[in-house]
Coordinates of C-alpha atoms in Angstrom, one line a residue:
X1 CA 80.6 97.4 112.4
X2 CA 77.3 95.6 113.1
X3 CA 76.9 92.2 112.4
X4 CA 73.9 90.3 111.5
X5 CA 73.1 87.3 113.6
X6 CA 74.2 84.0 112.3
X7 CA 74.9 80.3 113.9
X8 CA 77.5 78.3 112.8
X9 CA 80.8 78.8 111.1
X10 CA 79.2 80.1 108.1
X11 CA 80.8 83.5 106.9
X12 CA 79.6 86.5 104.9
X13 CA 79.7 86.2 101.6
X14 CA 80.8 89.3 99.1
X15 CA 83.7 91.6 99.2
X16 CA 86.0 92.1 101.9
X17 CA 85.1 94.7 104.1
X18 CA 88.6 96.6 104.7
X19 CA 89.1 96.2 100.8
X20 CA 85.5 98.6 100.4
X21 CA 87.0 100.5 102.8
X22 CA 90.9 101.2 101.1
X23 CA 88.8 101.7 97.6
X24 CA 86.6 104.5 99.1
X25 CA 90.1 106.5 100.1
X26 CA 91.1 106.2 96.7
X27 CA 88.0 108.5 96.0
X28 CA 89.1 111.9 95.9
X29 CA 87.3 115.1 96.4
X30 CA 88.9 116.7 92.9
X31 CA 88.5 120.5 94.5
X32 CA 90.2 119.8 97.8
X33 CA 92.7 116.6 96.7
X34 CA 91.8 115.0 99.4
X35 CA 90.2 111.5 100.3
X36 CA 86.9 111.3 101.0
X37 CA 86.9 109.0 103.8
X38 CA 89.6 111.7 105.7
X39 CA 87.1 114.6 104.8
X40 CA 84.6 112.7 106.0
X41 CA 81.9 112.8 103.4
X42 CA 81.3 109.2 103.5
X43 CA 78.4 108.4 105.8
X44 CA 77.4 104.7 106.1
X45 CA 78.7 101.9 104.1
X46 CA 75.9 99.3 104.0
X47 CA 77.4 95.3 102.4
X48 CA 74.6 93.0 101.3
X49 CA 76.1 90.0 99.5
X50 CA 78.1 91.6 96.2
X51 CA 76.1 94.8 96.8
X52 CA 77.5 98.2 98.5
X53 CA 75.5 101.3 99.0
X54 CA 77.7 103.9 100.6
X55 CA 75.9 107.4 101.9
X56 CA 77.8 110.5 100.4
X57 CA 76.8 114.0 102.2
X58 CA 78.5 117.3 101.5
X59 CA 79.4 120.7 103.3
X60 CA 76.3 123.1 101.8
X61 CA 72.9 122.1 99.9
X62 CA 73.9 124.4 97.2
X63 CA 77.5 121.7 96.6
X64 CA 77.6 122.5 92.9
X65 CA 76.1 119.3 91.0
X66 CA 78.8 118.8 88.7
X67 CA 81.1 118.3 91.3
X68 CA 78.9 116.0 93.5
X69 CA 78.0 113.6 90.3
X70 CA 81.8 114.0 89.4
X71 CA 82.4 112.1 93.2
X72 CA 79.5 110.2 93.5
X73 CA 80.8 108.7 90.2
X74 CA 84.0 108.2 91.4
X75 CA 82.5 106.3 94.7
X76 CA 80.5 104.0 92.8
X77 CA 83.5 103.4 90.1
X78 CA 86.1 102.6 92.5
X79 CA 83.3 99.7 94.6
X80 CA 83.2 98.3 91.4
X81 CA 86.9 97.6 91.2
X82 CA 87.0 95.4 94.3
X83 CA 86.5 91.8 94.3
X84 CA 83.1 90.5 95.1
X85 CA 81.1 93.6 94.8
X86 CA 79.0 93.6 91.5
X87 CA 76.6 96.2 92.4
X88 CA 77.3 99.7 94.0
X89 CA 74.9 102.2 95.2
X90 CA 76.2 106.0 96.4
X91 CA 73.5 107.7 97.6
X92 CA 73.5 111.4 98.0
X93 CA 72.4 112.6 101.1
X94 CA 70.7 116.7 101.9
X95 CA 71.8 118.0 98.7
X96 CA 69.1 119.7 96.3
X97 CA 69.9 117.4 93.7
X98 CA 70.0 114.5 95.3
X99 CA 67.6 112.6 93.6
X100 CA 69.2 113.4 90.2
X101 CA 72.4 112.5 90.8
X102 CA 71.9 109.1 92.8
X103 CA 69.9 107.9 90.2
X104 CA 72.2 109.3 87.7
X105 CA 75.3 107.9 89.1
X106 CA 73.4 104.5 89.9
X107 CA 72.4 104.0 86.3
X108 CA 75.9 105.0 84.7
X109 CA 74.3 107.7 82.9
X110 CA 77.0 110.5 82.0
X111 CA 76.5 113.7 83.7
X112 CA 75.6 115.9 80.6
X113 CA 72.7 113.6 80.3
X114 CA 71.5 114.2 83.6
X115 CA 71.9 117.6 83.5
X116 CA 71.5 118.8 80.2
X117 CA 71.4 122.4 80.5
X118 CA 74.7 122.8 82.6
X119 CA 77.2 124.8 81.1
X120 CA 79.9 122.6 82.4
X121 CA 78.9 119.8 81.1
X122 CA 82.0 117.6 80.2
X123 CA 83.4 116.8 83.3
X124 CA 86.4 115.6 81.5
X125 CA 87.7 118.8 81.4
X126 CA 87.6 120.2 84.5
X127 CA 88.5 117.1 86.5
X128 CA 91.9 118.0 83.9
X129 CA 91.5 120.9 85.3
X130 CA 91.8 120.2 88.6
X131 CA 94.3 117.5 88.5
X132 CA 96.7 119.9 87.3
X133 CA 96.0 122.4 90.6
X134 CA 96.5 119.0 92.5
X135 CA 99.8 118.6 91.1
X136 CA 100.9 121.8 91.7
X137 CA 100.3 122.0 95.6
X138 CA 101.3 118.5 95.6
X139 CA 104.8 119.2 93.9
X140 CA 105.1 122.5 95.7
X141 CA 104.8 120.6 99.1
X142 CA 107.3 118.1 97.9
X143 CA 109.8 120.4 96.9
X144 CA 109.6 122.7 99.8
X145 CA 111.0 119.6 101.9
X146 CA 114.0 119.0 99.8
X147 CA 115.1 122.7 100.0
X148 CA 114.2 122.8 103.6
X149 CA 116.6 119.3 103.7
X150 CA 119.1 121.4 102.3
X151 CA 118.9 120.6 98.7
X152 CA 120.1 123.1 96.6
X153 CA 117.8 124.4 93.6
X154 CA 120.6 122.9 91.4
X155 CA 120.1 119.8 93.1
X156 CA 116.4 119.4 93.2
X157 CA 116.2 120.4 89.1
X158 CA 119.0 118.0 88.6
X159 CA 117.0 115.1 90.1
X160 CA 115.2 112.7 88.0
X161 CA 112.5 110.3 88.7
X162 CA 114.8 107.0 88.6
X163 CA 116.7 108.8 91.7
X164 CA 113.9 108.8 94.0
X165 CA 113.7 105.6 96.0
X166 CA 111.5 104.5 99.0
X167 CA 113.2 102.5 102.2
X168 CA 111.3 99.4 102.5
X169 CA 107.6 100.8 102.0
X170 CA 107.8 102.6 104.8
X171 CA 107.9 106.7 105.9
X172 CA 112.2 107.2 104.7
X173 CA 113.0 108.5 101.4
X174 CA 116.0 108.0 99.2
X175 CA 117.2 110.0 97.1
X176 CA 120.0 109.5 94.7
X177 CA 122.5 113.1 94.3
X178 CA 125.8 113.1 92.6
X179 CA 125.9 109.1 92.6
X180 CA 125.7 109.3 96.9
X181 CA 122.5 108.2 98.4
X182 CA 120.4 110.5 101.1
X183 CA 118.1 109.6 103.5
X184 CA 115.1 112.0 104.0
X185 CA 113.4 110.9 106.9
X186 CA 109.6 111.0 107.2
X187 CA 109.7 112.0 103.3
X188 CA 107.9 109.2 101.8
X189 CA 104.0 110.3 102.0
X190 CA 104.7 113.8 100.4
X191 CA 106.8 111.9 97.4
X192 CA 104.2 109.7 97.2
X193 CA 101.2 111.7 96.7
X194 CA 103.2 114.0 94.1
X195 CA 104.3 110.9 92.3
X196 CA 100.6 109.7 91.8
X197 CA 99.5 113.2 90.8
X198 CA 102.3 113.2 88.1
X199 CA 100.6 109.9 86.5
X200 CA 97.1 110.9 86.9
X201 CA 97.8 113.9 85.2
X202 CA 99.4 112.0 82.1
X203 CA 103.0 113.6 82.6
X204 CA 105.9 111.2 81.4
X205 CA 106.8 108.6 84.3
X206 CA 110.4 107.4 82.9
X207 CA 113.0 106.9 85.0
X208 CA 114.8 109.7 83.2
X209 CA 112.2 112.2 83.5
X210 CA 113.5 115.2 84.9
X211 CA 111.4 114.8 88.8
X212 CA 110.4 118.8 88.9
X213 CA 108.5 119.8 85.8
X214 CA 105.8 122.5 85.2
X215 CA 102.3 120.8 84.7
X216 CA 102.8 120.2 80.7
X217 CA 106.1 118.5 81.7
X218 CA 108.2 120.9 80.5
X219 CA 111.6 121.1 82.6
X220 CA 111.7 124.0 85.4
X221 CA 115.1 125.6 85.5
X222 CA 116.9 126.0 88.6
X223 CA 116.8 130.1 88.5
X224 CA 112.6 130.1 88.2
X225 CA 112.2 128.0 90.6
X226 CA 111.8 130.1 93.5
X227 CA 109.2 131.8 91.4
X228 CA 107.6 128.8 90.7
X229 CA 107.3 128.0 94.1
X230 CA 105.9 131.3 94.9
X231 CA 102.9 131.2 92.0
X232 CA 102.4 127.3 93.6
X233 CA 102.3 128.4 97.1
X234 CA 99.0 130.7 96.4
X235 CA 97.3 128.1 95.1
X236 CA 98.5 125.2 97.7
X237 CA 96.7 127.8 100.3
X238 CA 94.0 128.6 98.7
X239 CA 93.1 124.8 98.5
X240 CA 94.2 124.3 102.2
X241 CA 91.8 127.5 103.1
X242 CA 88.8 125.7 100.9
X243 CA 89.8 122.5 102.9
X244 CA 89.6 124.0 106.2
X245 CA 86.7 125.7 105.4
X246 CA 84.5 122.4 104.2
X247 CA 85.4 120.8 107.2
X248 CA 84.0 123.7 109.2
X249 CA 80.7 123.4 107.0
X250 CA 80.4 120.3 107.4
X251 CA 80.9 120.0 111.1
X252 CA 78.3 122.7 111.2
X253 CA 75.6 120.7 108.9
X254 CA 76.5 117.7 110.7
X255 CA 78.0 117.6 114.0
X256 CA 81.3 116.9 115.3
X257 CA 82.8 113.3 114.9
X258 CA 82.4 111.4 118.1
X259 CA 84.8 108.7 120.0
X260 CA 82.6 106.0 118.4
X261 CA 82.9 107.4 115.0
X262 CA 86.5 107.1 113.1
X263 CA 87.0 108.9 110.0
X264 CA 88.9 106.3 108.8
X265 CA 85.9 104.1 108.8
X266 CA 82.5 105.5 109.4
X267 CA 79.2 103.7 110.4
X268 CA 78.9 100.1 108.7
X269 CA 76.7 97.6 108.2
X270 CA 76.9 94.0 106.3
X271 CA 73.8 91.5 106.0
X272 CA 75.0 88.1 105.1

């Protein structure tokens, strides 16, 4: 990070730096369900008292608009949740509607005011849309470890969300079978993620709720879900494929990331 010049023990007023930095991984490309930050589309963060203008590039020119305003959006709606910062600015960066959609996005103007003619102009349903292939892979992920843990399709059906427990914020999972407790090691992150999905998506979240559920919330039985995991599996690689293969672009448009860059927390500047 590159500091302006100051005397004294004055300090920089605005919003905590780290605290732009955790909202901008909370900004999720909706295709890929995956951060931002760790695809690396987020290129400069500039702080200036309560404003943050944050540089957003993509894999291709050609990115389709609708899902470029749908993250710029996001960008700029997240900043705007953390303390201090009451202006935000996403600028999109070698796209050929970049001017469009930075000074859409900047304004608050919805997307099918923008773009008028688009045919997909509600963006509410397809980010719906997507959220439910997120929590697909997501589950499908999740449930593979249990049956690789030895879980039995029974067992993983039979669970409910009130028997999935975390071991002190860390990386363990708990899980509650047949009133004994089981320690899945390293479990946490993928239970996690699958949980969050489950909420974004609107599904019930009571403790009661059975934990594996189609994406309508209906139960799954224990003799479809093998093929359940099959259908889930083609689309869990067909995002990993369109994930491998933005990084690729992108590396190509862009370079590769050097030892002075971190993905967790590209090039920043903050005038006082």
């Amino acid at each position: 990070m590159t500091m302006a010049a100051r005397s004294g023990p004055a300090t920089c007023a605005g919003p905590d730096e780290a605290a732009v930095y955790a909202a901008l991984d909370r900004v999720i490309d909706p295709e890929l369900d995956e951060s931002l930050l760790k695809l690396e589309f987020i290129d400069g963060v500039h702080i200036e008292g309560d404003c943050v203008t944050v540089g957003l590039r993509l894999p291709t020119f050609w990115c389709a608009p609708n899902f470029a305003y749908m993250m710029a959006r996001d960008t700029r709606d997240r900043l705007l949740e953390v303390a201090g910062v009451h202006r935000a600015r996403v600028t999109l960066k070698d796209h050929f509607a970049s001017d469009e959609i930075t000074a859409g996005v900047t304004e608050g103007r919805p997307f099918e005011e923008v773009f008028p003619g688009d045919a997909e102009g509600n963006l509410d349903g397809l980010r719906q849309l997507f959220r439910r292939k997120a929590f697909t892979m997501r589950q499908e992920r999740f449930v593979r470890l249990l049956l690789d843990a030895g879980l039995s399709s029974e067992e993983v059906v039979g669970l409910r969300l009130g028997d999935v427990d975390f071991v002190d914020n860390g990386d363990d999972l708990l899980l509650e079978i047949s009133g004994a407790r089981r320690l899945l090691p390293g479990g946490a992150a993928l239970a996690r993620v699958y949980l969050a999905r489950r909420q974004e998506l609107g599904l019930d979240c009571e403790a009661s709720t059975p934990l594996v559920t189609d994406s309508r919330g209906s139960p799954v039985p224990a003799a479809d879900l093998v093929d359940s995991l099959r259908g889930a599996r083609r689309q869990r690689v067909s995002m990993e494929f369109n994930t491998s293969l933005c990084r690729g672009l992108l590396t190509t448009r862009y370079g590769a990331s050097g030892p002075e860059r971190s993905t967790d927390h590209p090039a920043s500047t903050r005038t006082c």
